[in-house]
Amino acid sequence: MPMKLPFFKPKKEIPLQEELTSVPEHVAIIMDGNGRWAKKRGLPRIAGHKEGMDVVKKTVETAVKYNVKILTLFAFSTENWKRPKSEVEYLLKLPKEFLHIYLPDLMKNNVRIETIGDFDSLPGFTKEAVQYAKEKTKNNDGLLLNFALNYGSRSEILSAIKLMMKDLDNDKFSLEQLDENLLSEYLYTHGLTDPDLLIRTSGEQRLSNFLLWQLAYTEFWFTDVLWPDFSEEIFVEALMDYQRRSRRYGGI
Ligand code: FPP
């Protein structure tokens, strides 16, 4: 009698319209539209954030699949503290929930977790969960999943300037040595390449204080799709569009 095999749903393959030959090394995403997604369904805003969390997991898998090296996700901005207390608390609990559910998968996918932003000012439950994941994944050398948590670009630049002025005062370098590379060393993103591609969902076309210095030569890609509806197909559309762009960095 033949053995009954378990039923596996085959993973739907995305047909590529053209070959993906030039994948951006670093993709940054402003994940916008969770609230509107929930409102459209008559659900509380936090239901949109919850759905958005699951889309983060799928997006990480897509990034791994197409060999993106760094994925920076804007998960909580320094401005997000202005939201109602209950929403702020929910948003800050999401990293813990995400890691509780998905850390084993991230390990299997060889993903390393890092953050940018004012980490120390986050609540203890967020810091502990994220710190644990950073520690656990620190030797993984696949995708770098970089969460922007309590991140604001202007305050990042300002604190870089303050630190630099201190070091200048202490003769750690001279004014002549101060150049763009040195300034970059003082940013949260030190050691990372600048994003090649920035994606923003939900139809908004602004930067919202995200990576202002680092996005100087980045290609921007906007979609009306709300973050909870973001999918592999849409991610691939952005990657395809990116590879058709001609990046000249001010040259010809
Ligand atoms: C913007 O949508 C989204 C946020 C402020 C939060 C983004 C967070 C997630 C997608 C989940 C994060 C997951 C992890 C793992 C940390 P919005 O609420 O401003 O939407 P709206 O503009 O439609 O109101």
PDB file of C-alpha atoms and ligand atoms in Angstrom:
ATOM      1  CA  MET A   1       0.000   0.000   0.000  1.00  0.00           C
ATOM      2  CA  PRO A   2       1.613   3.332  -1.003  1.00  0.00           C
ATOM      3  CA  MET A   3       2.347   5.688   1.858  1.00  0.00           C
ATOM      4  CA  LYS A   4       0.122   8.728   2.040  1.00  0.00           C
ATOM      5  CA  LEU A   5       2.324  11.723   1.553  1.00  0.00           C
ATOM      6  CA  PRO A   6       1.648  14.950   3.453  1.00  0.00           C
ATOM      7  CA  PHE A   7       0.094  17.658   1.365  1.00  0.00           C
ATOM      8  CA  PHE A   8       2.409  20.548   0.610  1.00  0.00           C
ATOM      9  CA  LYS A   9       1.000  23.600  -1.065  1.00  0.00           C
ATOM     10  CA  PRO A  10       3.500  24.499  -3.794  1.00  0.00           C
ATOM     11  CA  LYS A  11       4.896  28.007  -3.376  1.00  0.00           C
ATOM     12  CA  LYS A  12       3.606  30.229  -6.151  1.00  0.00           C
ATOM     13  CA  GLU A  13       6.510  31.377  -8.267  1.00  0.00           C
ATOM     14  CA  ILE A  14       6.480  34.994  -9.390  1.00  0.00           C
ATOM     15  CA  PRO A  15       7.079  35.105 -13.138  1.00  0.00           C
ATOM     16  CA  LEU A  16       9.804  37.654 -13.775  1.00  0.00           C
ATOM     17  CA  GLN A  17       9.106  39.891 -16.768  1.00  0.00           C
ATOM     18  CA  GLU A  18      12.835  40.187 -17.299  1.00  0.00           C
ATOM     19  CA  GLU A  19      15.943  38.815 -15.671  1.00  0.00           C
ATOM     20  CA  LEU A  20      16.910  40.424 -12.381  1.00  0.00           C
ATOM     21  CA  THR A  21      20.546  41.177 -13.024  1.00  0.00           C
ATOM     22  CA  SER A  22      21.154  44.184 -10.833  1.00  0.00           C
ATOM     23  CA  VAL A  23      19.620  43.798  -7.402  1.00  0.00           C
ATOM     24  CA  PRO A  24      20.021  46.742  -5.017  1.00  0.00           C
ATOM     25  CA  GLU A  25      22.397  45.857  -2.212  1.00  0.00           C
ATOM     26  CA  HIS A  26      20.558  47.995   0.349  1.00  0.00           C
ATOM     27  CA  VAL A  27      16.785  48.532   0.278  1.00  0.00           C
ATOM     28  CA  ALA A  28      15.109  50.904   2.729  1.00  0.00           C
ATOM     29  CA  ILE A  29      11.344  50.911   3.201  1.00  0.00           C
ATOM     30  CA  ILE A  30       8.925  53.412   4.715  1.00  0.00           C
ATOM     31  CA  MET A  31       6.093  51.036   5.614  1.00  0.00           C
ATOM     32  CA  ASP A  32       3.110  53.370   5.454  1.00  0.00           C
ATOM     33  CA  GLY A  33      -0.650  52.886   5.349  1.00  0.00           C
ATOM     34  CA  ASN A  34      -1.411  50.457   8.185  1.00  0.00           C
ATOM     35  CA  GLY A  35      -3.997  52.803   9.708  1.00  0.00           C
ATOM     36  CA  ARG A  36      -5.826  53.366   6.405  1.00  0.00           C
ATOM     37  CA  TRP A  37      -5.775  49.650   5.667  1.00  0.00           C
ATOM     38  CA  ALA A  38      -7.514  48.978   8.998  1.00  0.00           C
ATOM     39  CA  LYS A  39      -9.970  51.873   8.604  1.00  0.00           C
ATOM     40  CA  LYS A  40     -11.077  50.578   5.198  1.00  0.00           C
ATOM     41  CA  ARG A  41     -12.063  47.337   6.918  1.00  0.00           C
ATOM     42  CA  GLY A  42     -13.714  48.968   9.913  1.00  0.00           C
ATOM     43  CA  LEU A  43     -10.945  47.672  12.167  1.00  0.00           C
ATOM     44  CA  PRO A  44      -8.913  49.486  14.855  1.00  0.00           C
ATOM     45  CA  ARG A  45      -5.601  50.972  13.667  1.00  0.00           C
ATOM     46  CA  ILE A  46      -3.629  48.377  15.599  1.00  0.00           C
ATOM     47  CA  ALA A  47      -5.127  45.647  13.405  1.00  0.00           C
ATOM     48  CA  GLY A  48      -3.312  47.325  10.515  1.00  0.00           C
ATOM     49  CA  HIS A  49      -0.037  47.313  12.429  1.00  0.00           C
ATOM     50  CA  LYS A  50      -0.494  43.625  13.278  1.00  0.00           C
ATOM     51  CA  GLU A  51      -1.063  42.790   9.615  1.00  0.00           C
ATOM     52  CA  GLY A  52       1.927  45.002   8.784  1.00  0.00           C
ATOM     53  CA  MET A  53       4.080  42.909  11.086  1.00  0.00           C
ATOM     54  CA  ASP A  54       3.278  39.746   9.138  1.00  0.00           C
ATOM     55  CA  VAL A  55       4.109  41.559   5.919  1.00  0.00           C
ATOM     56  CA  VAL A  56       7.513  42.395   7.413  1.00  0.00           C
ATOM     57  CA  LYS A  57       8.146  38.655   7.696  1.00  0.00           C
ATOM     58  CA  LYS A  58       7.149  38.051   4.047  1.00  0.00           C
ATOM     59  CA  THR A  59       9.220  41.013   2.885  1.00  0.00           C
ATOM     60  CA  VAL A  60      12.283  39.654   4.678  1.00  0.00           C
ATOM     61  CA  GLU A  61      11.800  36.336   2.884  1.00  0.00           C
ATOM     62  CA  THR A  62      11.559  38.111  -0.467  1.00  0.00           C
ATOM     63  CA  ALA A  63      14.704  40.112   0.277  1.00  0.00           C
ATOM     64  CA  VAL A  64      16.537  36.886   1.128  1.00  0.00           C
ATOM     65  CA  LYS A  65      15.194  35.192  -2.010  1.00  0.00           C
ATOM     66  CA  TYR A  66      16.428  37.942  -4.344  1.00  0.00           C
ATOM     67  CA  ASN A  67      19.735  38.376  -2.557  1.00  0.00           C
ATOM     68  CA  VAL A  68      19.270  41.845  -1.116  1.00  0.00           C
ATOM     69  CA  LYS A  69      22.063  42.354   1.433  1.00  0.00           C
ATOM     70  CA  ILE A  70      20.577  45.006   3.728  1.00  0.00           C
ATOM     71  CA  LEU A  71      16.911  45.730   4.430  1.00  0.00           C
ATOM     72  CA  THR A  72      16.261  48.823   6.538  1.00  0.00           C
ATOM     73  CA  LEU A  73      12.675  49.152   7.749  1.00  0.00           C
ATOM     74  CA  PHE A  74      11.206  52.291   9.321  1.00  0.00           C
ATOM     75  CA  ALA A  75       9.326  50.667  12.203  1.00  0.00           C
ATOM     76  CA  PHE A  76       9.006  53.555  14.698  1.00  0.00           C
ATOM     77  CA  SER A  77       9.975  57.180  14.238  1.00  0.00           C
ATOM     78  CA  THR A  78      10.869  59.735  16.895  1.00  0.00           C
ATOM     79  CA  GLU A  79       7.676  61.531  15.780  1.00  0.00           C
ATOM     80  CA  ASN A  80       5.501  58.451  16.381  1.00  0.00           C
ATOM     81  CA  TRP A  81       5.551  59.221  20.135  1.00  0.00           C
ATOM     82  CA  LYS A  82       2.882  61.855  19.344  1.00  0.00           C
ATOM     83  CA  ARG A  83       0.305  59.114  18.634  1.00  0.00           C
ATOM     84  CA  PRO A  84      -2.218  57.981  21.284  1.00  0.00           C
ATOM     85  CA  LYS A  85      -0.534  56.195  24.173  1.00  0.00           C
ATOM     86  CA  SER A  86      -2.231  52.878  23.413  1.00  0.00           C
ATOM     87  CA  GLU A  87      -1.024  52.909  19.783  1.00  0.00           C
ATOM     88  CA  VAL A  88       2.526  53.830  20.811  1.00  0.00           C
ATOM     89  CA  GLU A  89       2.552  50.978  23.284  1.00  0.00           C
ATOM     90  CA  TYR A  90       1.262  48.556  20.679  1.00  0.00           C
ATOM     91  CA  LEU A  91       3.844  49.656  18.114  1.00  0.00           C
ATOM     92  CA  LEU A  92       6.634  49.259  20.643  1.00  0.00           C
ATOM     93  CA  LYS A  93       5.420  45.781  21.597  1.00  0.00           C
ATOM     94  CA  LEU A  94       5.457  44.621  17.972  1.00  0.00           C
ATOM     95  CA  PRO A  95       9.223  43.983  17.752  1.00  0.00           C
ATOM     96  CA  LYS A  96       8.929  41.659  20.750  1.00  0.00           C
ATOM     97  CA  GLU A  97       5.946  39.845  19.242  1.00  0.00           C
ATOM     98  CA  PHE A  98       7.602  39.659  15.837  1.00  0.00           C
ATOM     99  CA  LEU A  99      10.772  38.173  17.282  1.00  0.00           C
ATOM    100  CA  HIS A 100       8.855  35.823  19.545  1.00  0.00           C
ATOM    101  CA  ILE A 101       7.098  34.344  16.497  1.00  0.00           C
ATOM    102  CA  TYR A 102       9.732  34.651  13.801  1.00  0.00           C
ATOM    103  CA  LEU A 103      13.202  34.496  15.366  1.00  0.00           C
ATOM    104  CA  PRO A 104      13.576  30.763  14.590  1.00  0.00           C
ATOM    105  CA  ASP A 105      12.737  31.455  10.915  1.00  0.00           C
ATOM    106  CA  LEU A 106      15.142  34.373  10.823  1.00  0.00           C
ATOM    107  CA  MET A 107      17.869  32.122  12.205  1.00  0.00           C
ATOM    108  CA  LYS A 108      17.094  29.496   9.555  1.00  0.00           C
ATOM    109  CA  ASN A 109      17.334  32.191   6.897  1.00  0.00           C
ATOM    110  CA  ASN A 110      20.718  33.312   8.257  1.00  0.00           C
ATOM    111  CA  VAL A 111      19.365  36.827   8.944  1.00  0.00           C
ATOM    112  CA  ARG A 112      21.206  39.215  11.257  1.00  0.00           C
ATOM    113  CA  ILE A 113      19.195  41.764  13.219  1.00  0.00           C
ATOM    114  CA  GLU A 114      20.391  45.285  13.909  1.00  0.00           C
ATOM    115  CA  THR A 115      18.757  48.610  14.711  1.00  0.00           C
ATOM    116  CA  ILE A 116      19.323  52.278  14.073  1.00  0.00           C
ATOM    117  CA  GLY A 117      17.845  54.990  16.267  1.00  0.00           C
ATOM    118  CA  ASP A 118      17.794  56.055  19.884  1.00  0.00           C
ATOM    119  CA  PHE A 119      17.776  52.546  21.341  1.00  0.00           C
ATOM    120  CA  ASP A 120      18.359  53.556  24.969  1.00  0.00           C
ATOM    121  CA  SER A 121      15.112  55.546  25.160  1.00  0.00           C
ATOM    122  CA  LEU A 122      12.955  52.578  24.138  1.00  0.00           C
ATOM    123  CA  PRO A 123      10.952  50.762  26.815  1.00  0.00           C
ATOM    124  CA  GLY A 124      12.654  47.848  28.556  1.00  0.00           C
ATOM    125  CA  PHE A 125      10.422  45.177  26.978  1.00  0.00           C
ATOM    126  CA  THR A 126      11.377  46.353  23.468  1.00  0.00           C
ATOM    127  CA  LYS A 127      15.079  46.698  24.260  1.00  0.00           C
ATOM    128  CA  GLU A 128      15.334  43.290  25.899  1.00  0.00           C
ATOM    129  CA  ALA A 129      13.639  41.417  23.044  1.00  0.00           C
ATOM    130  CA  VAL A 130      15.637  43.219  20.354  1.00  0.00           C
ATOM    131  CA  GLN A 131      18.931  42.946  22.227  1.00  0.00           C
ATOM    132  CA  TYR A 132      18.378  39.216  22.625  1.00  0.00           C
ATOM    133  CA  ALA A 133      17.732  38.874  18.875  1.00  0.00           C
ATOM    134  CA  LYS A 134      20.800  40.962  18.013  1.00  0.00           C
ATOM    135  CA  GLU A 135      22.935  38.744  20.202  1.00  0.00           C
ATOM    136  CA  LYS A 136      21.395  35.522  18.886  1.00  0.00           C
ATOM    137  CA  THR A 137      21.806  36.513  15.215  1.00  0.00           C
ATOM    138  CA  LYS A 138      25.139  38.328  15.445  1.00  0.00           C
ATOM    139  CA  ASN A 139      27.109  35.601  13.637  1.00  0.00           C
ATOM    140  CA  ASN A 140      24.617  35.215  10.789  1.00  0.00           C
ATOM    141  CA  ASP A 141      26.075  36.493   7.548  1.00  0.00           C
ATOM    142  CA  GLY A 142      23.018  36.561   5.288  1.00  0.00           C
ATOM    143  CA  LEU A 143      20.586  39.465   5.040  1.00  0.00           C
ATOM    144  CA  LEU A 144      21.074  42.300   7.519  1.00  0.00           C
ATOM    145  CA  LEU A 145      17.600  43.197   8.792  1.00  0.00           C
ATOM    146  CA  ASN A 146      17.978  46.681  10.126  1.00  0.00           C
ATOM    147  CA  PHE A 147      15.038  48.104  12.077  1.00  0.00           C
ATOM    148  CA  ALA A 148      14.838  51.882  12.371  1.00  0.00           C
ATOM    149  CA  LEU A 149      13.381  52.070  15.873  1.00  0.00           C
ATOM    150  CA  ASN A 150      12.863  55.389  17.589  1.00  0.00           C
ATOM    151  CA  TYR A 151      14.696  56.837  14.610  1.00  0.00           C
ATOM    152  CA  GLY A 152      14.731  60.437  13.373  1.00  0.00           C
ATOM    153  CA  SER A 153      17.235  61.661  10.842  1.00  0.00           C
ATOM    154  CA  ARG A 154      17.615  65.248  12.034  1.00  0.00           C
ATOM    155  CA  SER A 155      18.301  64.184  15.600  1.00  0.00           C
ATOM    156  CA  GLU A 156      20.744  61.554  14.269  1.00  0.00           C
ATOM    157  CA  ILE A 157      22.663  64.265  12.383  1.00  0.00           C
ATOM    158  CA  LEU A 158      22.531  66.617  15.358  1.00  0.00           C
ATOM    159  CA  SER A 159      23.917  64.041  17.766  1.00  0.00           C
ATOM    160  CA  ALA A 160      26.608  63.161  15.211  1.00  0.00           C
ATOM    161  CA  ILE A 161      27.625  66.833  15.114  1.00  0.00           C
ATOM    162  CA  LYS A 162      27.755  67.024  18.911  1.00  0.00           C
ATOM    163  CA  LEU A 163      29.909  63.892  19.145  1.00  0.00           C
ATOM    164  CA  MET A 164      32.192  65.158  16.387  1.00  0.00           C
ATOM    165  CA  MET A 165      32.653  68.523  18.097  1.00  0.00           C
ATOM    166  CA  LYS A 166      33.626  66.742  21.298  1.00  0.00           C
ATOM    167  CA  ASP A 167      36.139  64.563  19.440  1.00  0.00           C
ATOM    168  CA  LEU A 168      37.464  67.593  17.592  1.00  0.00           C
ATOM    169  CA  ASP A 169      37.938  69.342  20.932  1.00  0.00           C
ATOM    170  CA  ASN A 170      39.820  66.305  22.209  1.00  0.00           C
ATOM    171  CA  ASP A 171      42.093  66.336  19.127  1.00  0.00           C
ATOM    172  CA  LYS A 172      40.802  62.959  17.889  1.00  0.00           C
ATOM    173  CA  PHE A 173      40.937  64.506  14.400  1.00  0.00           C
ATOM    174  CA  SER A 174      41.661  67.891  12.832  1.00  0.00           C
ATOM    175  CA  LEU A 175      39.192  70.156  11.027  1.00  0.00           C
ATOM    176  CA  GLU A 176      40.980  69.344   7.751  1.00  0.00           C
ATOM    177  CA  GLN A 177      40.285  65.654   8.267  1.00  0.00           C
ATOM    178  CA  LEU A 178      36.557  66.242   8.646  1.00  0.00           C
ATOM    179  CA  ASP A 179      34.928  65.041   5.435  1.00  0.00           C
ATOM    180  CA  GLU A 180      31.768  63.200   4.356  1.00  0.00           C
ATOM    181  CA  ASN A 181      33.227  59.798   5.205  1.00  0.00           C
ATOM    182  CA  LEU A 182      34.169  60.896   8.699  1.00  0.00           C
ATOM    183  CA  LEU A 183      30.719  62.358   9.330  1.00  0.00           C
ATOM    184  CA  SER A 184      29.147  59.097   8.147  1.00  0.00           C
ATOM    185  CA  GLU A 185      31.132  57.310  10.825  1.00  0.00           C
ATOM    186  CA  TYR A 186      29.208  59.225  13.497  1.00  0.00           C
ATOM    187  CA  LEU A 187      25.766  58.259  12.188  1.00  0.00           C
ATOM    188  CA  TYR A 188      23.726  55.247  13.365  1.00  0.00           C
ATOM    189  CA  THR A 189      24.362  53.751   9.924  1.00  0.00           C
ATOM    190  CA  HIS A 190      28.168  53.734  10.273  1.00  0.00           C
ATOM    191  CA  GLY A 191      29.663  50.781   8.448  1.00  0.00           C
ATOM    192  CA  LEU A 192      26.610  50.352   6.201  1.00  0.00           C
ATOM    193  CA  THR A 193      26.426  51.262   2.544  1.00  0.00           C
ATOM    194  CA  ASP A 194      23.837  53.930   1.721  1.00  0.00           C
ATOM    195  CA  PRO A 195      20.455  52.613   0.530  1.00  0.00           C
ATOM    196  CA  ASP A 196      20.329  51.986  -3.228  1.00  0.00           C
ATOM    197  CA  LEU A 197      16.556  51.888  -3.313  1.00  0.00           C
ATOM    198  CA  LEU A 198      13.936  53.545  -1.100  1.00  0.00           C
ATOM    199  CA  ILE A 199      10.382  52.237  -1.235  1.00  0.00           C
ATOM    200  CA  ARG A 200       7.450  54.077   0.334  1.00  0.00           C
ATOM    201  CA  THR A 201       3.992  52.574   0.349  1.00  0.00           C
ATOM    202  CA  SER A 202       0.524  54.152   0.641  1.00  0.00           C
ATOM    203  CA  GLY A 203       0.847  56.889  -1.973  1.00  0.00           C
ATOM    204  CA  GLU A 204       2.666  59.426   0.208  1.00  0.00           C
ATOM    205  CA  GLN A 205       5.722  60.915  -1.457  1.00  0.00           C
ATOM    206  CA  ARG A 206       7.872  62.341   1.303  1.00  0.00           C
ATOM    207  CA  LEU A 207      10.805  61.251   3.429  1.00  0.00           C
ATOM    208  CA  SER A 208       9.342  61.918   6.881  1.00  0.00           C
ATOM    209  CA  ASN A 209      12.734  62.487   8.499  1.00  0.00           C
ATOM    210  CA  PHE A 210      14.108  59.140   7.312  1.00  0.00           C
ATOM    211  CA  LEU A 211      17.817  58.764   6.424  1.00  0.00           C
ATOM    212  CA  LEU A 212      18.144  62.307   5.045  1.00  0.00           C
ATOM    213  CA  TRP A 213      21.935  62.133   4.730  1.00  0.00           C
ATOM    214  CA  GLN A 214      22.076  58.522   3.550  1.00  0.00           C
ATOM    215  CA  LEU A 215      19.464  58.905   0.778  1.00  0.00           C
ATOM    216  CA  ALA A 216      21.427  61.554  -1.144  1.00  0.00           C
ATOM    217  CA  TYR A 217      21.874  59.322  -4.242  1.00  0.00           C
ATOM    218  CA  THR A 218      19.201  56.710  -3.585  1.00  0.00           C
ATOM    219  CA  GLU A 219      16.592  55.770  -6.186  1.00  0.00           C
ATOM    220  CA  PHE A 220      13.040  56.390  -4.911  1.00  0.00           C
ATOM    221  CA  TRP A 221      10.079  54.150  -5.689  1.00  0.00           C
ATOM    222  CA  PHE A 222       6.549  54.957  -4.553  1.00  0.00           C
ATOM    223  CA  THR A 223       3.449  52.808  -4.664  1.00  0.00           C
ATOM    224  CA  ASP A 224      -0.192  53.472  -3.736  1.00  0.00           C
ATOM    225  CA  VAL A 225      -0.387  50.016  -2.180  1.00  0.00           C
ATOM    226  CA  LEU A 226      -0.887  50.166   1.596  1.00  0.00           C
ATOM    227  CA  TRP A 227       1.815  48.397   3.615  1.00  0.00           C
ATOM    228  CA  PRO A 228      -0.392  45.448   4.734  1.00  0.00           C
ATOM    229  CA  ASP A 229      -1.063  44.738   1.035  1.00  0.00           C
ATOM    230  CA  PHE A 230       2.626  44.860   0.065  1.00  0.00           C
ATOM    231  CA  SER A 231       3.645  41.567  -1.512  1.00  0.00           C
ATOM    232  CA  GLU A 232       6.440  39.737  -3.283  1.00  0.00           C
ATOM    233  CA  GLU A 233       4.957  40.817  -6.636  1.00  0.00           C
ATOM    234  CA  ILE A 234       5.119  44.485  -5.688  1.00  0.00           C
ATOM    235  CA  PHE A 235       8.599  44.163  -4.207  1.00  0.00           C
ATOM    236  CA  VAL A 236       9.764  42.530  -7.457  1.00  0.00           C
ATOM    237  CA  GLU A 237       8.125  45.355  -9.439  1.00  0.00           C
ATOM    238  CA  ALA A 238      10.242  47.821  -7.458  1.00  0.00           C
ATOM    239  CA  LEU A 239      13.397  45.744  -8.014  1.00  0.00           C
ATOM    240  CA  MET A 240      12.681  45.586 -11.755  1.00  0.00           C
ATOM    241  CA  ASP A 241      12.133  49.311 -11.926  1.00  0.00           C
ATOM    242  CA  TYR A 242      15.366  49.902 -10.006  1.00  0.00           C
ATOM    243  CA  GLN A 243      17.446  47.937 -12.473  1.00  0.00           C
ATOM    244  CA  ARG A 244      16.105  50.035 -15.361  1.00  0.00           C
ATOM    245  CA  ARG A 245      17.340  53.227 -13.720  1.00  0.00           C
ATOM    246  CA  SER A 246      20.610  54.769 -14.746  1.00  0.00           C
ATOM    247  CA  ARG A 247      22.514  55.943 -11.688  1.00  0.00           C
ATOM    248  CA  ARG A 248      24.969  58.704 -12.497  1.00  0.00           C
ATOM    249  CA  TYR A 249      25.737  60.192  -9.060  1.00  0.00           C
ATOM    250  CA  GLY A 250      25.902  63.640 -10.601  1.00  0.00           C
ATOM    251  CA  GLY A 251      28.143  62.522 -13.475  1.00  0.00           C
ATOM    252  CA  ILE A 252      27.043  61.959 -17.079  1.00  0.00           C
TER     253      ILE A 252
HETATM  254  C1  FPP B   1       2.808  53.860   9.262  1.00  0.00           C
HETATM  255  O1  FPP B   1       1.466  53.590   8.988  1.00  0.00           O
HETATM  256  C2  FPP B   1       3.363  52.733   9.961  1.00  0.00           C
HETATM  257  C3  FPP B   1       3.923  52.780  11.201  1.00  0.00           C
HETATM  258  C4  FPP B   1       4.051  54.012  11.980  1.00  0.00           C
HETATM  259  C5  FPP B   1       4.405  51.581  11.849  1.00  0.00           C
HETATM  260  C6  FPP B   1       5.040  50.596  10.944  1.00  0.00           C
HETATM  261  C7  FPP B   1       5.121  49.316  11.648  1.00  0.00           C
HETATM  262  C8  FPP B   1       4.892  48.128  11.079  1.00  0.00           C
HETATM  263  C9  FPP B   1       4.611  47.950   9.647  1.00  0.00           C
HETATM  264  C10 FPP B   1       5.011  46.881  11.841  1.00  0.00           C
HETATM  265  C11 FPP B   1       6.378  46.805  12.400  1.00  0.00           C
HETATM  266  C12 FPP B   1       6.788  45.479  12.628  1.00  0.00           C
HETATM  267  C13 FPP B   1       7.860  45.151  13.320  1.00  0.00           C
HETATM  268  C14 FPP B   1       8.332  43.791  13.236  1.00  0.00           C
HETATM  269  C15 FPP B   1       8.605  46.081  14.167  1.00  0.00           C
HETATM  270  P1  FPP B   1       0.377  54.542   9.614  1.00  0.00           P
HETATM  271  O2  FPP B   1      -0.066  53.970  10.907  1.00  0.00           O
HETATM  272  O3  FPP B   1       0.886  55.938   9.702  1.00  0.00           O
HETATM  273  O4  FPP B   1      -0.758  54.425   8.542  1.00  0.00           O
HETATM  274  P2  FPP B   1      -1.730  55.573   8.073  1.00  0.00           P
HETATM  275  O5  FPP B   1      -0.878  56.642   7.428  1.00  0.00           O
HETATM  276  O6  FPP B   1      -2.613  54.876   7.089  1.00  0.00           O
HETATM  277  O7  FPP B   1      -2.468  56.050   9.283  1.00  0.00           O
END
